[in-house]
CSV table of C-alpha atoms in Angstrom, one decimal:
chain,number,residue,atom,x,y,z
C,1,UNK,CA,0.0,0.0,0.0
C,2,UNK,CA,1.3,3.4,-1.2
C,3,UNK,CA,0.2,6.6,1.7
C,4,UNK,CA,-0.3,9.0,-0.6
C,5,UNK,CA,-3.7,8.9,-1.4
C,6,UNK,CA,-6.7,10.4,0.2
C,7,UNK,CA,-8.6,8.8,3.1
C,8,UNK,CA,-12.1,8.6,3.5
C,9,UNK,CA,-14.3,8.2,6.7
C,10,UNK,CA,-17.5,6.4,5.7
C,11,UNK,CA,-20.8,6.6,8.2
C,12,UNK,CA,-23.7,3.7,6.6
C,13,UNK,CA,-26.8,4.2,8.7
C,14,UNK,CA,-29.8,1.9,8.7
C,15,UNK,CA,-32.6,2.9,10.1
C,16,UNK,CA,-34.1,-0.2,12.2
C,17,UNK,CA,-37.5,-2.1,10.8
C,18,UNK,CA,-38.1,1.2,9.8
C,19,UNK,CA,-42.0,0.9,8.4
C,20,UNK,CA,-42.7,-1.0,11.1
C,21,UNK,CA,-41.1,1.1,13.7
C,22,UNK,CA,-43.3,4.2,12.3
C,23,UNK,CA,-46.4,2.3,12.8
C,24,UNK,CA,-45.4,1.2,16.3
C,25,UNK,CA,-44.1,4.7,16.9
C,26,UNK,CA,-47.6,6.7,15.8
C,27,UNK,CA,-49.8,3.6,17.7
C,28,UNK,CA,-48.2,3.2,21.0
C,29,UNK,CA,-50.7,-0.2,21.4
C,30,UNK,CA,-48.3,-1.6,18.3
C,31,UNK,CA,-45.3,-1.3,20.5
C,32,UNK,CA,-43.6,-4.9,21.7
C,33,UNK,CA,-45.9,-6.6,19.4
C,34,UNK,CA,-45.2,-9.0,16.5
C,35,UNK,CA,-46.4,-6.5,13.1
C,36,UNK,CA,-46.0,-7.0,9.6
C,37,UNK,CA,-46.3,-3.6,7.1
C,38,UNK,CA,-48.4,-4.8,4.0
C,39,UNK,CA,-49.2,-8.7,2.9
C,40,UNK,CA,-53.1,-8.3,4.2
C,41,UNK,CA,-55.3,-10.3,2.2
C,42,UNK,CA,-55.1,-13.6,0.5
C,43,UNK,CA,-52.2,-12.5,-2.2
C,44,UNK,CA,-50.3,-10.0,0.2
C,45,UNK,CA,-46.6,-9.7,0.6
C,46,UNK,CA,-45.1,-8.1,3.3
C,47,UNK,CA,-43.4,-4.9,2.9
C,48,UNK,CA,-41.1,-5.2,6.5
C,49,UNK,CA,-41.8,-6.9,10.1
C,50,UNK,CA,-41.3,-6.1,13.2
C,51,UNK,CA,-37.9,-7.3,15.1
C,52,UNK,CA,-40.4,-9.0,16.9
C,53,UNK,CA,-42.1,-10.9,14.6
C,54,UNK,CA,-38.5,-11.5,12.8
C,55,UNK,CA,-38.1,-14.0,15.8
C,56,UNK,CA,-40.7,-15.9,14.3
C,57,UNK,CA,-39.0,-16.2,10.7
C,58,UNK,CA,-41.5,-13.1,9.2
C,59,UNK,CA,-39.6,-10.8,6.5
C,60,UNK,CA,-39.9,-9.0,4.1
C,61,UNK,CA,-41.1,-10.1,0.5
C,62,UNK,CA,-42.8,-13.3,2.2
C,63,UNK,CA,-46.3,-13.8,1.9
C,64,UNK,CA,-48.9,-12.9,4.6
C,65,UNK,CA,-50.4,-16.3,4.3
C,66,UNK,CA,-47.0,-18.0,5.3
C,67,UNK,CA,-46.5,-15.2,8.0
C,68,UNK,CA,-49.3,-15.6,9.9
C,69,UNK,CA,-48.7,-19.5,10.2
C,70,UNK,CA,-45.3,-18.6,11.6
C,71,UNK,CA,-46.8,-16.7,13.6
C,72,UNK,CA,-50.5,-16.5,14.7
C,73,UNK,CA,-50.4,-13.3,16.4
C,74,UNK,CA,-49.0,-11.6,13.8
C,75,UNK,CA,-50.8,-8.0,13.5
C,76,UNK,CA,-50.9,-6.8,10.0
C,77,UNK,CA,-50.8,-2.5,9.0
C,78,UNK,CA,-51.2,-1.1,5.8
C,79,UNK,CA,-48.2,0.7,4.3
C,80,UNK,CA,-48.1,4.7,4.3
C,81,UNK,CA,-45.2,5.7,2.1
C,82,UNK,CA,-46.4,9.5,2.6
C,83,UNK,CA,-45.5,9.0,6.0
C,84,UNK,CA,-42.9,7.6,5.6
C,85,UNK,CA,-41.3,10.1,3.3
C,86,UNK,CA,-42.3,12.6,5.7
C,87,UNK,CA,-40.0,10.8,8.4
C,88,UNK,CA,-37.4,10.6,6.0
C,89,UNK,CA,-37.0,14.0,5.0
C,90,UNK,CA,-36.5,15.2,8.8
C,91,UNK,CA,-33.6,12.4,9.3
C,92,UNK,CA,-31.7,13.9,6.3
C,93,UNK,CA,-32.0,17.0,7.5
C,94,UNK,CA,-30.2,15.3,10.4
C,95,UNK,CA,-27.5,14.4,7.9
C,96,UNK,CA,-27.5,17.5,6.2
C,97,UNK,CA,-26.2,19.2,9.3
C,98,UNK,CA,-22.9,17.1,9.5
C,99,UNK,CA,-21.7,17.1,5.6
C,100,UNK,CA,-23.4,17.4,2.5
C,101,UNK,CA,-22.2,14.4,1.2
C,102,UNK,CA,-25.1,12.4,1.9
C,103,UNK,CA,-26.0,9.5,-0.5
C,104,UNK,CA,-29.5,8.1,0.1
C,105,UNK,CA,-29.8,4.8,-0.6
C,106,UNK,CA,-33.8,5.0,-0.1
C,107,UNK,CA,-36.1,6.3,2.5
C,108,UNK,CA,-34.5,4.7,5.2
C,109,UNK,CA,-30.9,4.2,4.5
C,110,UNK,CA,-27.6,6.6,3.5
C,111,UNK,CA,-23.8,6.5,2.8
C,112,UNK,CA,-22.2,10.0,4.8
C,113,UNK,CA,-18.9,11.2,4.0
C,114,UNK,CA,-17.7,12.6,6.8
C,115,UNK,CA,-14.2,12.6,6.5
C,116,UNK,CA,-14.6,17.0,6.1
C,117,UNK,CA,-17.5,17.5,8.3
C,118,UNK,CA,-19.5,20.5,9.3
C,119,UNK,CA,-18.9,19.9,12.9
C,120,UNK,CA,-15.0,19.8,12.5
C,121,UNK,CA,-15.0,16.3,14.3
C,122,UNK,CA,-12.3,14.2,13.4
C,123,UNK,CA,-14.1,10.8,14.8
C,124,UNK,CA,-16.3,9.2,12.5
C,125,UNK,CA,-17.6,6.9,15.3
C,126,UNK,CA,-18.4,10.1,17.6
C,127,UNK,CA,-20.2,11.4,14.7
C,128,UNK,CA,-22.7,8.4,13.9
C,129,UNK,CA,-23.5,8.1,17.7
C,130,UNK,CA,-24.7,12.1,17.8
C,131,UNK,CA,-26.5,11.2,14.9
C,132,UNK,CA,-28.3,8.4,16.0
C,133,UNK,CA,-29.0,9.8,19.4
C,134,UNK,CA,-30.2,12.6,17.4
C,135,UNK,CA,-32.7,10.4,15.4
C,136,UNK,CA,-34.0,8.9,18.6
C,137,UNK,CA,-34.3,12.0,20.6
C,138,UNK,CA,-36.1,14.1,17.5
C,139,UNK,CA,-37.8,11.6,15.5
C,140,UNK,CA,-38.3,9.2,17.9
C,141,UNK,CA,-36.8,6.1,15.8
C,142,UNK,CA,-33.9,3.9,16.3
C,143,UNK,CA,-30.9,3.7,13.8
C,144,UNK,CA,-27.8,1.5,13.4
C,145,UNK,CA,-25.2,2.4,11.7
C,146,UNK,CA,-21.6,1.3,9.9
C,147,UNK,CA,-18.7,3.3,10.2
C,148,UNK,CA,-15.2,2.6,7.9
C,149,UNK,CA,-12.9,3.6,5.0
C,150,UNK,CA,-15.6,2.5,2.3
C,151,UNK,CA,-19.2,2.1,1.7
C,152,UNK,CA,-18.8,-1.5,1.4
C,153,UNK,CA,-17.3,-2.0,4.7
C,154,UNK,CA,-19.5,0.7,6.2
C,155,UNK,CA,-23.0,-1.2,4.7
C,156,UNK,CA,-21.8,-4.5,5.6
C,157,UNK,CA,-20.9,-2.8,9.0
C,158,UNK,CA,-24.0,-1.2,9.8
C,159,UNK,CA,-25.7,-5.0,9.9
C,160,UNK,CA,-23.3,-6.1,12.8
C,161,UNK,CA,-24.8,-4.6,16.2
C,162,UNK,CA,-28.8,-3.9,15.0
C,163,UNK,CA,-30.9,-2.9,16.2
C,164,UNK,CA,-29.9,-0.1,18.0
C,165,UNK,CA,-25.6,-0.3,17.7
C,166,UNK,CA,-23.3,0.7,15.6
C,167,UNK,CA,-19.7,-0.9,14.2
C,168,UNK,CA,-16.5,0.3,13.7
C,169,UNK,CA,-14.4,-1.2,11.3
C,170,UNK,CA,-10.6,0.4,11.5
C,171,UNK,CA,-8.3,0.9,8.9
C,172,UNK,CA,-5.8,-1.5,10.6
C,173,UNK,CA,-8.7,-4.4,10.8
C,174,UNK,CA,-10.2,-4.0,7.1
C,175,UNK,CA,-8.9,-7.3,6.0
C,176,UNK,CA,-9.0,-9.5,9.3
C,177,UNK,CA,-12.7,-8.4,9.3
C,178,UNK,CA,-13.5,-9.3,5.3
C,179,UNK,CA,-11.6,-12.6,5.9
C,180,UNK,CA,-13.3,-13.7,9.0
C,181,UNK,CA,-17.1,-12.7,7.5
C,182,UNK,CA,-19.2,-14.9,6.3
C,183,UNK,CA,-19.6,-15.0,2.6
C,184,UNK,CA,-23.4,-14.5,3.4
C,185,UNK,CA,-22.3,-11.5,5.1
C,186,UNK,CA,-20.7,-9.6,2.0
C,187,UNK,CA,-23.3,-6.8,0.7
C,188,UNK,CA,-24.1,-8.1,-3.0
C,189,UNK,CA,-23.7,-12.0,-2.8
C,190,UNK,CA,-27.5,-13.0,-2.5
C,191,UNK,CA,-28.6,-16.3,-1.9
C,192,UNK,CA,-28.4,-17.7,-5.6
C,193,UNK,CA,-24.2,-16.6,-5.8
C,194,UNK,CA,-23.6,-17.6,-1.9
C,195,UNK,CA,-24.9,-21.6,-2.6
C,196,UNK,CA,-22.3,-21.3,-6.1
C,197,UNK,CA,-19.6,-20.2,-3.7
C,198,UNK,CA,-20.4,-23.0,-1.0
C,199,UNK,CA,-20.3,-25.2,-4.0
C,200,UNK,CA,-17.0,-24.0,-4.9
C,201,UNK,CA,-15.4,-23.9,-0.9
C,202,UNK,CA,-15.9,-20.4,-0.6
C,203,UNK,CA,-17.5,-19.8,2.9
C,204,UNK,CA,-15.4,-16.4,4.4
C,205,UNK,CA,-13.8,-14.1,3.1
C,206,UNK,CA,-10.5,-15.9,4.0
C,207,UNK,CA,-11.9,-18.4,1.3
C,208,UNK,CA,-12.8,-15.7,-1.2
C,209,UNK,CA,-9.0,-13.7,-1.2
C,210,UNK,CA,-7.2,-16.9,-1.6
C,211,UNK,CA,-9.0,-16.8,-5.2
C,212,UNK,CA,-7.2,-15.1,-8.1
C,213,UNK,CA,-8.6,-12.7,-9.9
C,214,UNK,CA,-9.0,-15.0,-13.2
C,215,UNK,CA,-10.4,-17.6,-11.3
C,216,UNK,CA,-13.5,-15.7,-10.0
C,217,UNK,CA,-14.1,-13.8,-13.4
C,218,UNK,CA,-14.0,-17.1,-14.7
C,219,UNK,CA,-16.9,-18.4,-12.4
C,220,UNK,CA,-18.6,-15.6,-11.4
C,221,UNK,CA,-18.2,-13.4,-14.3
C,222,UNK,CA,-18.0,-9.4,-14.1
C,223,UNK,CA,-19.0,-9.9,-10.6
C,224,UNK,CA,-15.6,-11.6,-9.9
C,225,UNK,CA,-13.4,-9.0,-10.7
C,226,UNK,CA,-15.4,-6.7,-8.0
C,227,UNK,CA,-15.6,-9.9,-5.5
C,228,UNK,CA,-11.7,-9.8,-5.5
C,229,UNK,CA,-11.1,-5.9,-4.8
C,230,UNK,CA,-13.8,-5.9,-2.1
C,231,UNK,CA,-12.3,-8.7,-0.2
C,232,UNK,CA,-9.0,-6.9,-0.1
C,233,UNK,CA,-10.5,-3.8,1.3
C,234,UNK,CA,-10.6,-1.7,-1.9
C,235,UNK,CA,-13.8,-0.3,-3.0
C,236,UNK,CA,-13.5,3.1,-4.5
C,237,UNK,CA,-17.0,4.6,-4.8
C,238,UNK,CA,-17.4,7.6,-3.7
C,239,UNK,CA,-20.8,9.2,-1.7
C,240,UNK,CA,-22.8,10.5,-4.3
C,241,UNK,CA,-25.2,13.1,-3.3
C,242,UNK,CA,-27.0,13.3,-6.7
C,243,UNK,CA,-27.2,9.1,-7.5
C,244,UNK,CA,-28.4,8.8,-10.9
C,245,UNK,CA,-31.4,7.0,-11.1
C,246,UNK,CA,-30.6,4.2,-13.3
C,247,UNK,CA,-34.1,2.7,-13.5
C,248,UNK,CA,-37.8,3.7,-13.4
C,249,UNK,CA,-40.3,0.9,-12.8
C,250,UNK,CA,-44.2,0.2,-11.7
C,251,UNK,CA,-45.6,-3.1,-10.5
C,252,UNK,CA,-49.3,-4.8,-9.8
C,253,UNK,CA,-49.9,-7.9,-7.7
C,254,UNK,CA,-53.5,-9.4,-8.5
C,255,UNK,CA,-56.0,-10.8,-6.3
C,256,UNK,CA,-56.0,-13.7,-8.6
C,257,UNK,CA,-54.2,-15.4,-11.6
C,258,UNK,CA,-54.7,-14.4,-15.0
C,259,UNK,CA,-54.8,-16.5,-17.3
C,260,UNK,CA,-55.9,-14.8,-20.3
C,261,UNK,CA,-53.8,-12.3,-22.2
C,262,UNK,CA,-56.5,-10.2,-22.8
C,263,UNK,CA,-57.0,-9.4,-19.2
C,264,UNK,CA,-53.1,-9.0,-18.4
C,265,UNK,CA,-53.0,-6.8,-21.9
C,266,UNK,CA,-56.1,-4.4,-19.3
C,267,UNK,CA,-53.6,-4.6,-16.4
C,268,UNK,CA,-50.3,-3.5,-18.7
C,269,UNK,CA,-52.5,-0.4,-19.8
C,270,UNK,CA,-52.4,0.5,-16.2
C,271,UNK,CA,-49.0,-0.1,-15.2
C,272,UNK,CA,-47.5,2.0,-18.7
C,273,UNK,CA,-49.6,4.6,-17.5
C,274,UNK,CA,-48.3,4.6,-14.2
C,275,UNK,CA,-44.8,4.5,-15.6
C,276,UNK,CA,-45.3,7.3,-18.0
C,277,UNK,CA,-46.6,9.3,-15.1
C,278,UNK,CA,-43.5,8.8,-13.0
C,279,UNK,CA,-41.3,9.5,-16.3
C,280,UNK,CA,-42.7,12.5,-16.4
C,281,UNK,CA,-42.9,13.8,-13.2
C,282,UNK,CA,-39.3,12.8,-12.7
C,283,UNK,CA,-38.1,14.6,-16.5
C,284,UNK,CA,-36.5,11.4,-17.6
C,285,UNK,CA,-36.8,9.1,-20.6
C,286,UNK,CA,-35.3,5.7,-21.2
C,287,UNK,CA,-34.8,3.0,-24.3
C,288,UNK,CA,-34.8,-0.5,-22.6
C,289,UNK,CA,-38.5,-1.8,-21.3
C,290,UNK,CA,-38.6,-4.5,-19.8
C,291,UNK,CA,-41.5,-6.7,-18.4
C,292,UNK,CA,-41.1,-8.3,-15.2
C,293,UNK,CA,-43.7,-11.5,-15.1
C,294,UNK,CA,-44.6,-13.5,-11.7
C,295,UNK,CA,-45.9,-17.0,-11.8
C,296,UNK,CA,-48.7,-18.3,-10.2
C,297,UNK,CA,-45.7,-20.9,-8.7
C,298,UNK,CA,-43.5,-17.8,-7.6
C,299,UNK,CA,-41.0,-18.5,-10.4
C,300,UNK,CA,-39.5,-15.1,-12.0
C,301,UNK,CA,-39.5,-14.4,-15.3
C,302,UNK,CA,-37.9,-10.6,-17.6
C,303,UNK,CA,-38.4,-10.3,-21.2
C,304,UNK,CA,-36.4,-6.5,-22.5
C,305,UNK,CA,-36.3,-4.6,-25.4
C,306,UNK,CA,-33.8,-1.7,-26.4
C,307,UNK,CA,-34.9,1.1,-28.9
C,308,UNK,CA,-33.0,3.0,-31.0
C,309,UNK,CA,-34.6,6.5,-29.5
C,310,UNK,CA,-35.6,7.2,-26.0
C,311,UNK,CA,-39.1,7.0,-25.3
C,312,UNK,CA,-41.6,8.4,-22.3
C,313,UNK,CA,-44.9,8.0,-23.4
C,314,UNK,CA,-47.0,5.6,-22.5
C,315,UNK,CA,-48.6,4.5,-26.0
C,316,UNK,CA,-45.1,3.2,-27.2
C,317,UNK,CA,-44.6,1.9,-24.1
C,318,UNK,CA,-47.4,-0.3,-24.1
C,319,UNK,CA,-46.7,-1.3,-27.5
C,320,UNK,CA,-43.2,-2.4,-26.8
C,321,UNK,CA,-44.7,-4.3,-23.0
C,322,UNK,CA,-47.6,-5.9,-25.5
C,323,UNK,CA,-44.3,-7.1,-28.3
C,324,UNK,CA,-42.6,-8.8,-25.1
C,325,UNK,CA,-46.0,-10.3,-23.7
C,326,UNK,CA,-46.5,-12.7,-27.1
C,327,UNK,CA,-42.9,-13.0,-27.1
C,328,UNK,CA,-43.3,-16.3,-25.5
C,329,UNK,CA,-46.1,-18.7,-24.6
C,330,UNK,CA,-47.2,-18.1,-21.0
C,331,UNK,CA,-45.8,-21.1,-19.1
C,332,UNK,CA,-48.4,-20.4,-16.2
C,333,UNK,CA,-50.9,-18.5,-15.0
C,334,UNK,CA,-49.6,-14.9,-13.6
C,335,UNK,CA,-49.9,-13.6,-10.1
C,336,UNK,CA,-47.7,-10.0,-10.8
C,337,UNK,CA,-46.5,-7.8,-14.2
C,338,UNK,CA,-44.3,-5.2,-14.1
C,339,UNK,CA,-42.7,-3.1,-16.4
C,340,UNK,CA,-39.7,-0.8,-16.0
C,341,UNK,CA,-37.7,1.6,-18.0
C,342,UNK,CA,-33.7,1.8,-17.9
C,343,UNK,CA,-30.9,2.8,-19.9
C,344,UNK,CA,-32.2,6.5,-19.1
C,345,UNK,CA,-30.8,9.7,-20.6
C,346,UNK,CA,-30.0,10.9,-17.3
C,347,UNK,CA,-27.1,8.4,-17.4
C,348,UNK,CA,-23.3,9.0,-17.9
C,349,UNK,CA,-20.7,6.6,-19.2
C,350,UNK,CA,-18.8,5.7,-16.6
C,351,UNK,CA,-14.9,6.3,-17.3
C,352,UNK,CA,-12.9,3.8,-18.0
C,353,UNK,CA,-10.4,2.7,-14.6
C,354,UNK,CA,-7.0,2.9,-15.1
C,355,UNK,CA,-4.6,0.7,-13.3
C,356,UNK,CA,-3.4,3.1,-11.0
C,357,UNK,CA,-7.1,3.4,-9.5
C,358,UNK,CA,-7.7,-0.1,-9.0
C,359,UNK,CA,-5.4,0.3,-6.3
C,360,UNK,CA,-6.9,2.0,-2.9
C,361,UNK,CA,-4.8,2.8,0.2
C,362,UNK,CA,-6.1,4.3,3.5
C,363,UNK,CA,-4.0,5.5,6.0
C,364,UNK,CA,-4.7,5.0,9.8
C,365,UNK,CA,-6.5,7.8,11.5
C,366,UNK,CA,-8.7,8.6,14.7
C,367,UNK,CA,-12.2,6.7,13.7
């Protein structure tokens, strides 16, 4: 490692079970009990769960039906995204306060950059406790946050002492804490790329860095090359405080299964409309729709196209969501469409990373 190059101090904070902490926080009766935001109904799915109906195996994206045989008590409330975003806005302004280098990751989560704060405080770890006491004491909501050289460590961090706690990862233990984690652990291996791993010996991050780099780009793909940087401590993103948004989607859930084209051609008419309305509110365009199908037996399935010419409204939309519908026989009934927009013109090519950047040294400093 060369010490010539700039260090950063890195604050992740998570807000804890934060729907269902609003609902317990505006209904006092909610409060110690086992709640589930969303997944009412027959077809539900739930939105986020309690930490204590977590004990019972509840989360998020599982259906209501399941939840409530994991757990019988189980109370379900209806999601209130305006209330949400109404918390959110006053904890940014929290943020706001320390450096404006705040990069929202969505309502309830944010990278800080905090290594030239407002306050002049030179301890990253002193800085995310005042923040979080200040969530509590103000909004009246728990956070936990992750506190290190990069927003990888920081995110993978910020998981280690919830609810309520907060991590530190030092410069100086950056690699002993990669190589002891859990591959589970890393931010960005899901489930699907984990079980690969397992099948390959891979289970820490000890496992990981004794990998080359061609080896994993030869299993894993692009993803490899990134996989061998992060477990070596090197992750150069910087906090972003205008992200791009890369991606602009709406999605319906029915009561029951269609079967029939005709009605899931009705329920596409919908959802382009509802895409073109948020296109437009938001000023963007894109040229790659894609249309996200759900099967009746849970199984996923994206068709996409790419057009020559951006596109916002919703007629060629539809058209283009219609062409990827009789794309392909229907394997089963469908219990969820979607369609998003990417490839938008609000994106930037990303410039190319020259040798010398692949390389990223931090120096030890008070955290």
């Amino acid at each position: 490692m060369q010490n010539d190059l700039p260090i950063r101090k890195i604050i992740h904070v998570d807000m804890d079970a934060f729907y269902a902490s609003v609902a317990q926080m505006d209904n006092p009766e909610l409060k110690g009990k086992p709640i589930a935001v969303g997944g009412g109904g027959t077809r539900g799915v739930i939105s986020a769960a309690s930490y204590e109906a977590r004990k019972f195996g509840v989360k998020s994206a599982m259906s209501g039906r399941l939840a409530i045989k994991l757990c019988p008590e189980l109370i379900f409330v209806r999601t209130d995204f305006e209330r949400y975003t109404e918390i959110s806005k006053k904890i940014r302004a929290i943020f706001y306060e320390y450096t404006d280098l705040v990069e929202p990751l969505s309502l309830d989560e944010a990278y800080l950059d905090v290594t030239e704060n407002k306050k002049g405080n030179p301890s990253a770890s002193l800085i995310a406790e005042e923040i979080r006491a200040r969530i509590f004491n103000e909004v009246g909501l728990t956070a936990s946050a992750g506190i290190s050289i990069n927003k990888f460590v920081a995110k993978v961090a910020s998981d280690y002492n919830k609810p309520n706690g907060q991590k530190t990862v030092n410069p100086e233990e950056v690699l002993d804490f990669l190589e002891a984690l859990d591959i589970r652990k890393f931010y960005g291996i899901g489930k699907v790329t984990a079980e690969k791993m397992y099948q390959k010996g891979i289970f820490t991050g000890q496992d990981l860095k004794s990998k080359s780099k061609e080896y994993l780009e030869a299993n894993f793909g692009k993803s490899g090359k990134s996989y061998y940087y992060i477990v070596r401590g090197i992750h150069n993103s910087e906090v972003k405080p205008n992200r791009t948004r890369k991606s602009l989607a709406a999605e319906r859930t029915f009561s029951e299964n269609l079967s029939s084209e005709v009605f899931m051609l009705e329920k596409l008419d919908h959802i382009a409309e509802e895409v073109a309305r948020r296109l437009s509110k938001s000023k963007v365009a894109g040229k790659t729709v894609t249309l996200k199908i759900k099967y009746s037996d849970f199984t996923l399935q994206t068709r996409s196209k790419t057009l020559p010419y951006f596109i916002a409204d919703k007629a060629v939309i539809l058209e283009t969501a219609k062409e990827l519908l009789y794309q392909e026989k229907m394997s089963n009934s469908v219990r969820l469409l979607g369609i998003s927009l990417s490839n938008l013109n609000t994106e930037k090519k990303a410039k190319p990373i020259t040798k010398d950047k692949e390389v990223s040294v931090q120096l030890r400093f008070e955290f």
